[in-house]
mmCIF file of C-alpha atoms in Angstrom:
data_model
loop_
_atom_site.group_PDB
_atom_site.id
_atom_site.type_symbol
_atom_site.label_atom_id
_atom_site.label_comp_id
_atom_site.label_asym_id
_atom_site.label_seq_id
_atom_site.Cartn_x
_atom_site.Cartn_y
_atom_site.Cartn_z
ATOM 1 C CA MET A 100 0.000 0.000 0.000
ATOM 2 C CA GLU A 101 1.425 3.391 -1.020
ATOM 3 C CA LEU A 102 1.534 5.937 1.800
ATOM 4 C CA PRO A 103 2.184 9.702 1.599
ATOM 5 C CA PHE A 104 4.459 9.647 4.634
ATOM 6 C CA GLU A 105 8.236 9.760 4.991
ATOM 7 C CA VAL A 106 9.896 8.082 7.962
ATOM 8 C CA GLY A 107 11.044 10.634 10.537
ATOM 9 C CA ALA A 108 8.890 13.473 9.189
ATOM 10 C CA LEU A 109 6.126 15.297 11.088
ATOM 11 C CA TYR A 110 2.427 15.344 10.194
ATOM 12 C CA ASN A 111 -0.739 17.005 11.446
ATOM 13 C CA ARG A 112 -3.013 14.255 12.745
ATOM 14 C CA GLN A 113 -6.357 15.753 11.722
ATOM 15 C CA LYS A 114 -5.380 17.183 8.338
ATOM 16 C CA GLN A 115 -2.591 14.987 7.007
ATOM 17 C CA ILE A 116 -3.437 11.611 8.558
ATOM 18 C CA HIS A 117 -7.184 11.394 9.156
ATOM 19 C CA GLY A 118 -7.917 13.989 6.495
ATOM 20 C CA VAL A 119 -6.424 11.583 3.951
ATOM 21 C CA PHE A 120 -7.393 8.159 5.323
ATOM 22 C CA GLY A 121 -10.206 8.809 7.773
ATOM 23 C CA GLY A 122 -10.425 6.752 10.951
ATOM 24 C CA GLN A 123 -10.958 7.706 14.590
ATOM 25 C CA GLN A 124 -9.346 11.035 15.396
ATOM 26 C CA GLN A 125 -9.065 10.312 19.119
ATOM 27 C CA GLY A 126 -7.360 7.499 20.996
ATOM 28 C CA GLY A 127 -4.267 5.416 20.439
ATOM 29 C CA ILE A 128 -5.458 3.131 17.628
ATOM 30 C CA SER A 129 -7.307 4.212 14.486
ATOM 31 C CA THR A 130 -8.929 1.863 11.967
ATOM 32 C CA PRO A 131 -10.001 3.670 8.763
ATOM 33 C CA LYS A 132 -13.008 1.988 7.147
ATOM 34 C CA GLU A 133 -12.147 2.820 3.535
ATOM 35 C CA HIS A 134 -8.471 1.826 3.595
ATOM 36 C CA PRO A 135 -6.609 -1.411 4.520
ATOM 37 C CA LEU A 136 -4.736 0.412 7.242
ATOM 38 C CA VAL A 137 -4.275 0.275 11.030
ATOM 39 C CA ILE A 138 -2.745 3.382 12.607
ATOM 40 C CA ALA A 139 -1.160 3.140 16.062
ATOM 41 C CA PHE A 140 -0.020 6.143 18.082
ATOM 42 C CA THR A 141 2.701 5.848 20.711
ATOM 43 C CA GLY A 142 3.941 8.409 23.190
ATOM 44 C CA GLU A 143 3.302 10.322 26.372
ATOM 45 C CA ALA A 144 -0.456 9.737 26.516
ATOM 46 C CA GLY A 145 0.148 6.104 27.428
ATOM 47 C CA VAL A 146 2.214 7.088 30.461
ATOM 48 C CA SER A 147 -0.774 8.926 31.942
ATOM 49 C CA HIS A 148 -2.790 5.729 31.524
ATOM 50 C CA GLY A 149 -0.282 3.588 33.413
ATOM 51 C CA TYR A 150 1.994 2.131 30.730
ATOM 52 C CA HIS A 151 4.987 2.953 28.597
ATOM 53 C CA ASP A 152 5.842 1.448 25.197
ATOM 54 C CA PHE A 153 9.464 0.323 24.834
ATOM 55 C CA TRP A 154 12.081 -1.342 22.614
ATOM 56 C CA ASP A 155 13.656 -4.548 23.922
ATOM 57 C CA ASP A 156 17.234 -5.669 23.233
ATOM 58 C CA ASP A 157 16.118 -7.578 20.122
ATOM 59 C CA GLU A 158 14.713 -4.424 18.480
ATOM 60 C CA VAL A 159 11.147 -5.505 19.116
ATOM 61 C CA PHE A 160 8.773 -2.677 20.006
ATOM 62 C CA HIS A 161 6.409 -3.534 22.885
ATOM 63 C CA TYR A 162 3.225 -1.594 22.256
ATOM 64 C CA PHE A 163 0.508 -1.457 24.922
ATOM 65 C CA GLY A 164 -3.019 -1.773 23.575
ATOM 66 C CA GLU A 165 -5.992 0.512 24.157
ATOM 67 C CA GLY A 166 -8.292 0.619 27.166
ATOM 68 C CA GLN A 167 -7.950 3.171 29.954
ATOM 69 C CA ILE A 168 -9.852 1.497 32.777
ATOM 70 C CA GLY A 169 -10.051 -2.188 33.725
ATOM 71 C CA ASP A 170 -8.556 -5.158 31.925
ATOM 72 C CA MET A 171 -7.808 -4.606 28.251
ATOM 73 C CA LYS A 172 -9.950 -6.625 25.831
ATOM 74 C CA TYR A 173 -8.887 -8.232 22.569
ATOM 75 C CA VAL A 174 -11.496 -6.307 20.562
ATOM 76 C CA ALA A 175 -11.753 -3.219 18.315
ATOM 77 C CA GLY A 176 -8.341 -1.543 17.907
ATOM 78 C CA ASN A 177 -6.491 -4.211 19.866
ATOM 79 C CA ARG A 178 -7.820 -6.932 17.605
ATOM 80 C CA ALA A 179 -7.028 -4.788 14.556
ATOM 81 C CA ILE A 180 -3.346 -4.680 15.504
ATOM 82 C CA GLY A 181 -3.119 -8.348 16.460
ATOM 83 C CA GLU A 182 -4.878 -9.510 13.276
ATOM 84 C CA HIS A 183 -3.633 -6.914 10.760
ATOM 85 C CA VAL A 184 -1.634 -9.455 8.719
ATOM 86 C CA LYS A 185 -4.531 -11.899 8.622
ATOM 87 C CA ASP A 186 -6.873 -9.053 7.625
ATOM 88 C CA GLY A 187 -4.511 -7.886 4.870
ATOM 89 C CA LYS A 188 -3.956 -4.483 6.451
ATOM 90 C CA THR A 189 -0.837 -2.352 6.766
ATOM 91 C CA LEU A 190 0.171 -1.357 10.309
ATOM 92 C CA VAL A 191 1.857 2.036 10.743
ATOM 93 C CA VAL A 192 3.044 3.804 13.889
ATOM 94 C CA PHE A 193 3.179 7.520 14.681
ATOM 95 C CA GLN A 194 4.853 9.100 17.698
ATOM 96 C CA MET A 195 2.986 11.746 19.706
ATOM 97 C CA MET A 196 5.109 14.863 20.186
ATOM 98 C CA GLY A 197 2.870 16.568 22.743
ATOM 99 C CA LYS A 198 -0.567 18.132 22.994
ATOM 100 C CA GLY A 199 -1.378 20.238 19.955
ATOM 101 C CA ARG A 200 1.861 19.177 18.247
ATOM 102 C CA PRO A 201 2.382 17.267 14.992
ATOM 103 C CA TYR A 202 3.012 13.513 14.974
ATOM 104 C CA ARG A 203 6.270 11.852 13.893
ATOM 105 C CA TYR A 204 5.970 8.992 11.424
ATOM 106 C CA LEU A 205 7.964 5.943 12.548
ATOM 107 C CA GLY A 206 7.005 3.768 9.590
ATOM 108 C CA ARG A 207 5.471 0.369 8.890
ATOM 109 C CA PHE A 208 5.468 -2.367 11.497
ATOM 110 C CA MET A 209 4.399 -5.998 11.695
ATOM 111 C CA CYS A 210 2.766 -7.548 14.742
ATOM 112 C CA GLN A 211 4.637 -10.748 15.610
ATOM 113 C CA SER A 212 2.708 -11.750 18.723
ATOM 114 C CA SER A 213 1.099 -10.413 21.874
ATOM 115 C CA TYR A 214 1.056 -11.172 25.584
ATOM 116 C CA VAL A 215 -0.878 -10.186 28.690
ATOM 117 C CA GLN A 216 0.933 -8.239 31.392
ATOM 118 C CA PRO A 217 -0.889 -8.364 34.751
ATOM 119 C CA GLY A 218 -0.507 -5.747 37.455
ATOM 120 C CA THR A 219 -0.373 -2.773 35.088
ATOM 121 C CA GLN A 220 -2.057 0.313 36.492
ATOM 122 C CA ASP A 221 -5.017 1.801 34.667
ATOM 123 C CA ARG A 222 -5.904 5.490 34.400
ATOM 124 C CA ASP A 223 -7.257 5.480 37.946
ATOM 125 C CA GLY A 224 -4.208 3.732 39.376
ATOM 126 C CA GLN A 225 -5.944 0.385 39.785
ATOM 127 C CA PRO A 226 -4.145 -2.859 38.813
ATOM 128 C CA ARG A 227 -5.365 -4.532 35.627
ATOM 129 C CA SER A 228 -4.172 -6.849 32.862
ATOM 130 C CA ALA A 229 -2.776 -5.096 29.801
ATOM 131 C CA ILE A 230 -2.413 -6.477 26.277
ATOM 132 C CA VAL A 231 1.042 -5.822 24.863
ATOM 133 C CA PHE A 232 1.916 -6.339 21.189
ATOM 134 C CA ARG A 233 5.362 -7.283 19.944
ATOM 135 C CA LEU A 234 5.921 -5.170 16.834
ATOM 136 C CA ARG A 235 8.832 -5.431 14.402
ATOM 137 C CA SER A 236 9.761 -2.368 12.355
ATOM 138 C CA LEU A 237 9.862 -2.959 8.606
ATOM 139 C CA GLU A 238 11.954 0.153 8.003
ATOM 140 C CA ALA A 239 15.696 0.121 7.383
ATOM 141 C CA SER A 240 16.127 3.214 9.562
ATOM 142 C CA LEU A 241 14.246 6.017 11.264
ATOM 143 C CA GLY A 242 15.568 8.601 8.816
ATOM 144 C CA LEU A 243 18.064 9.534 11.528
ATOM 145 C CA ALA A 244 21.813 9.621 10.903
ATOM 146 C CA ALA A 245 24.541 8.767 13.382
ATOM 147 C CA SER A 246 26.881 11.483 14.613
ATOM 148 C CA GLU A 247 30.168 11.870 12.781
ATOM 149 C CA THR A 248 32.282 10.373 15.572
ATOM 150 C CA ASP A 249 29.821 7.547 16.197
ATOM 151 C CA GLN A 250 29.843 6.571 12.540
ATOM 152 C CA ALA A 251 33.641 6.654 12.354
ATOM 153 C CA GLU A 252 33.958 4.518 15.482
ATOM 154 C CA ILE A 253 31.335 2.070 14.271
ATOM 155 C CA ASP A 254 33.101 1.716 10.930
ATOM 156 C CA ALA A 255 36.417 1.206 12.735
ATOM 157 C CA ALA A 256 34.895 -1.480 14.960
ATOM 158 C CA ILE A 257 33.596 -3.296 11.906
ATOM 159 C CA ASP A 258 36.949 -3.043 10.124
ATOM 160 C CA ASP A 259 39.062 -4.203 13.076
ATOM 161 C CA VAL A 260 41.398 -7.078 12.277
ATOM 162 C CA GLY A 261 39.628 -10.286 13.159
ATOM 163 C CA ALA A 262 36.256 -8.594 13.401
ATOM 164 C CA THR A 263 35.292 -8.256 9.766
ATOM 165 C CA THR A 264 32.690 -10.987 9.759
ATOM 166 C CA THR A 265 29.134 -10.385 8.656
ATOM 167 C CA ARG A 266 27.977 -11.294 12.146
ATOM 168 C CA ARG A 267 30.174 -8.607 13.722
ATOM 169 C CA GLU A 268 28.912 -5.969 11.309
ATOM 170 C CA THR A 269 25.306 -6.941 11.982
ATOM 171 C CA GLU A 270 25.806 -6.749 15.752
ATOM 172 C CA VAL A 271 27.344 -3.274 15.599
ATOM 173 C CA ARG A 272 24.743 -1.845 13.252
ATOM 174 C CA THR A 273 21.908 -3.415 15.263
ATOM 175 C CA LYS A 274 23.162 -1.753 18.438
ATOM 176 C CA GLN A 275 23.336 1.597 16.695
ATOM 177 C CA ARG A 276 19.760 1.228 15.392
ATOM 178 C CA LEU A 277 18.526 0.223 18.843
ATOM 179 C CA PHE A 278 20.202 3.279 20.352
ATOM 180 C CA ARG A 279 18.404 5.534 17.858
ATOM 181 C CA GLU A 280 15.069 3.810 18.428
ATOM 182 C CA ARG A 281 15.329 4.295 22.176
ATOM 183 C CA LEU A 282 16.702 7.822 21.883
ATOM 184 C CA ILE A 283 13.673 9.233 20.050
ATOM 185 C CA GLY A 284 11.464 8.126 22.929
ATOM 186 C CA ILE A 285 13.501 10.333 25.263
ATOM 187 C CA GLU A 286 14.592 13.305 23.157
ATOM 188 C CA LYS A 287 11.994 14.994 20.951
ATOM 189 C CA GLY A 288 14.324 17.276 19.013
ATOM 190 C CA CYS A 289 17.453 19.398 18.901
ATOM 191 C CA ARG A 290 17.890 21.444 22.068
ATOM 192 C CA LEU A 291 19.685 24.231 20.187
ATOM 193 C CA THR A 292 17.537 24.601 17.052
ATOM 194 C CA GLY A 293 14.187 23.092 18.048
ATOM 195 C CA ILE A 294 14.133 20.897 14.920
ATOM 196 C CA GLU A 295 12.122 17.693 15.502
ATOM 197 C CA ASP A 296 12.057 16.208 11.990
ATOM 198 C CA LEU A 297 14.415 13.216 12.191
ATOM 199 C CA ARG A 298 15.492 13.628 8.579
ATOM 200 C CA PHE A 299 17.431 16.729 9.615
ATOM 201 C CA LEU A 300 18.908 15.438 12.869
ATOM 202 C CA ARG A 301 21.697 13.195 14.090
ATOM 203 C CA ALA A 302 21.726 10.749 16.978
ATOM 204 C CA SER A 303 24.724 11.660 19.104
ATOM 205 C CA HIS A 304 26.036 9.674 22.049
ATOM 206 C CA ILE A 305 26.724 11.898 25.059
ATOM 207 C CA LYS A 306 29.384 9.530 26.341
ATOM 208 C CA PRO A 307 31.181 8.545 23.119
ATOM 209 C CA TRP A 308 30.656 5.087 21.629
ATOM 210 C CA ALA A 309 34.328 4.174 22.133
ATOM 211 C CA ASP A 310 34.185 5.003 25.861
ATOM 212 C CA SER A 311 30.797 3.405 26.557
ATOM 213 C CA THR A 312 30.025 -0.069 27.844
ATOM 214 C CA HIS A 313 27.815 -2.378 25.774
ATOM 215 C CA SER A 314 24.723 -1.377 27.767
ATOM 216 C CA GLU A 315 25.572 2.336 27.559
ATOM 217 C CA ARG A 316 25.869 2.121 23.782
ATOM 218 C CA VAL A 317 22.202 1.154 23.433
ATOM 219 C CA ASP A 318 20.907 3.367 26.248
ATOM 220 C CA GLY A 319 18.690 6.093 24.803
ATOM 221 C CA GLU A 320 19.475 8.314 27.800
ATOM 222 C CA ASN A 321 23.100 8.350 26.654
ATOM 223 C CA GLY A 322 22.148 10.479 23.703
ATOM 224 C CA LEU A 323 20.938 13.738 22.212
ATOM 225 C CA LEU A 324 19.170 14.601 18.986
ATOM 226 C CA LEU A 325 21.086 17.420 17.347
ATOM 227 C CA ALA A 326 21.082 19.316 14.064
ATOM 228 C CA PRO A 327 24.266 18.508 12.079
ATOM 229 C CA HIS A 328 26.148 21.723 12.932
ATOM 230 C CA ALA A 329 25.123 21.493 16.603
ATOM 231 C CA ASP A 330 26.156 17.821 16.604
ATOM 232 C CA LEU A 331 29.595 18.748 15.241
ATOM 233 C CA LEU A 332 30.126 21.232 18.074
ATOM 234 C CA PHE A 333 28.976 18.772 20.748
ATOM 235 C CA ASP A 334 30.719 15.780 19.195
ATOM 236 C CA ARG A 335 34.092 17.542 19.059
ATOM 237 C CA GLY A 336 33.897 19.206 22.440
ATOM 238 C CA TRP A 337 33.224 22.817 21.461
ATOM 239 C CA ILE A 338 30.015 22.829 23.513
ATOM 240 C CA SER A 339 28.492 20.868 26.372
ATOM 241 C CA PHE A 340 25.728 21.262 28.962
ATOM 242 C CA SER A 341 25.917 22.025 32.681
ATOM 243 C CA ALA A 342 24.156 20.049 35.406
ATOM 244 C CA SER A 343 21.448 22.747 35.419
ATOM 245 C CA GLY A 344 20.828 22.328 31.694
ATOM 246 C CA ARG A 345 22.602 25.474 30.552
ATOM 247 C CA LEU A 346 24.803 25.517 27.474
ATOM 248 C CA LEU A 347 28.571 25.594 27.912
ATOM 249 C CA VAL A 348 30.666 27.060 25.072
ATOM 250 C CA SER A 349 34.407 26.583 24.765
ATOM 251 C CA THR A 350 36.451 29.774 24.931
ATOM 252 C CA GLU A 351 38.454 28.275 22.067
ATOM 253 C CA LEU A 352 35.529 28.395 19.648
ATOM 254 C CA PRO A 353 36.551 31.159 17.187
ATOM 255 C CA LEU A 354 34.320 34.203 17.507
ATOM 256 C CA ASP A 355 33.838 34.560 13.753
ATOM 257 C CA VAL A 356 32.737 30.912 13.501
ATOM 258 C CA ARG A 357 30.409 31.349 16.464
ATOM 259 C CA ALA A 358 28.813 34.385 14.840
ATOM 260 C CA ARG A 359 28.292 32.611 11.500
ATOM 261 C CA LEU A 360 26.884 29.318 12.787
ATOM 262 C CA GLY A 361 23.345 30.627 13.057
ATOM 263 C CA LEU A 362 22.887 28.938 16.446
ATOM 264 C CA ASN A 363 21.684 30.513 19.665
ATOM 265 C CA LEU A 364 24.720 29.910 21.865
ATOM 266 C CA ASP A 365 23.450 32.045 24.745
ATOM 267 C CA MET A 366 24.799 30.357 27.869
ATOM 268 C CA ASN A 367 22.128 31.977 30.060
ATOM 269 C CA VAL A 368 19.315 30.059 28.375
ATOM 270 C CA ARG A 369 18.308 26.825 30.106
ATOM 271 C CA ARG A 370 17.919 24.061 27.493
ATOM 272 C CA SER A 371 15.152 22.189 29.339
ATOM 273 C CA ILE A 372 15.600 19.471 31.942
ATOM 274 C CA PHE A 373 17.857 16.425 31.588
ATOM 275 C CA SER A 374 17.094 13.120 33.290
ATOM 276 C CA GLY A 375 19.290 11.822 36.078
ATOM 277 C CA LYS A 376 21.001 9.309 33.798
ATOM 278 C CA GLN A 377 21.572 11.951 31.132
ATOM 279 C CA LEU A 378 23.221 14.168 33.731
ATOM 280 C CA GLY A 379 25.620 11.346 34.582
ATOM 281 C CA PHE A 380 26.613 10.951 30.940
ATOM 282 C CA LEU A 381 26.894 14.738 30.549
ATOM 283 C CA GLU A 382 29.325 14.846 33.464
ATOM 284 C CA PHE A 383 31.573 12.492 31.497
ATOM 285 C CA HIS A 384 31.189 14.653 28.393
ATOM 286 C CA ARG A 385 32.122 17.810 30.297
ATOM 287 C CA ASN A 386 35.131 16.227 31.990
ATOM 288 C CA VAL A 387 36.518 14.232 29.066
ATOM 289 C CA VAL A 388 35.259 15.611 25.737
ATOM 290 C CA PHE A 389 34.545 19.281 26.457
ATOM 291 C CA SER A 390 37.634 19.744 28.644
ATOM 292 C CA SER A 391 40.030 17.878 26.373
ATOM 293 C CA GLU A 392 42.641 20.257 24.962
ATOM 294 C CA LYS A 393 44.077 17.429 22.881
ATOM 295 C CA HIS A 394 40.694 16.562 21.432
ATOM 296 C CA ARG A 395 40.018 20.114 20.302
ATOM 297 C CA SER A 396 43.532 20.641 18.992
ATOM 298 C CA GLN A 397 42.895 17.874 16.439
ATOM 299 C CA ILE A 398 39.811 19.532 14.941
ATOM 300 C CA PHE A 399 41.570 21.105 12.007
ATOM 301 C CA ALA A 400 44.539 18.739 11.886
#
């Protein structure tokens, strides 16, 4: 089925999604009557109803079904997701960006199976059984590029002597994809430019790939979404963030370059709140990447 959506791009739910295909304009699952399509929405709304969708280590997306109060039932939208292959319908997922905001298209998915998770709180805080679907993305990527340093280190890891097997390459690239998938659930957009369209952003590790443990490399909280020029500054240690969320700018950043970048590098502006884990990774970035004279001296080498 041909769809007018590009992975990573943003769309208005009423005009560009339902205005084209129809379907319920409220709720987490929409089932247009005139099109072989099931539309699932993931994001912050689910948290207020007692659950949180997530990616497991095998790149399977665990999507909680609909139903705000009491045990979830395998009917309506929940059945539509679970039976979409059998029904010959395409399943697509959009990410909620916040009330009144556009929705980010994450692409086509396939439901592999489902399970019941007891003890999940409903909207009123009461325990209930939730239906959770295991979804596999059918997209090669999220339209999101790796940072320059990440990509170089990944390529180096693949090309290491004795590590050039197809299996090694698959493992490294899978970890990088998983990191990006988890990152977009934590960071909505670039903290310096406000851009949220993934096609114009890079996924940057806060604690560099080479310095991270295996678990840190796939931890979405060890990352930022940044526009390419902001990513370059962060990646190479020209900027960082303080524990209070304020921007730090290296005194070595040439003034003429700073003036021509087109970025708001005002250090008095708080760039929103970081999570506790992000603050831990940012401490490493400040102490090792941002403070590294050697690192910055190699920029133009």
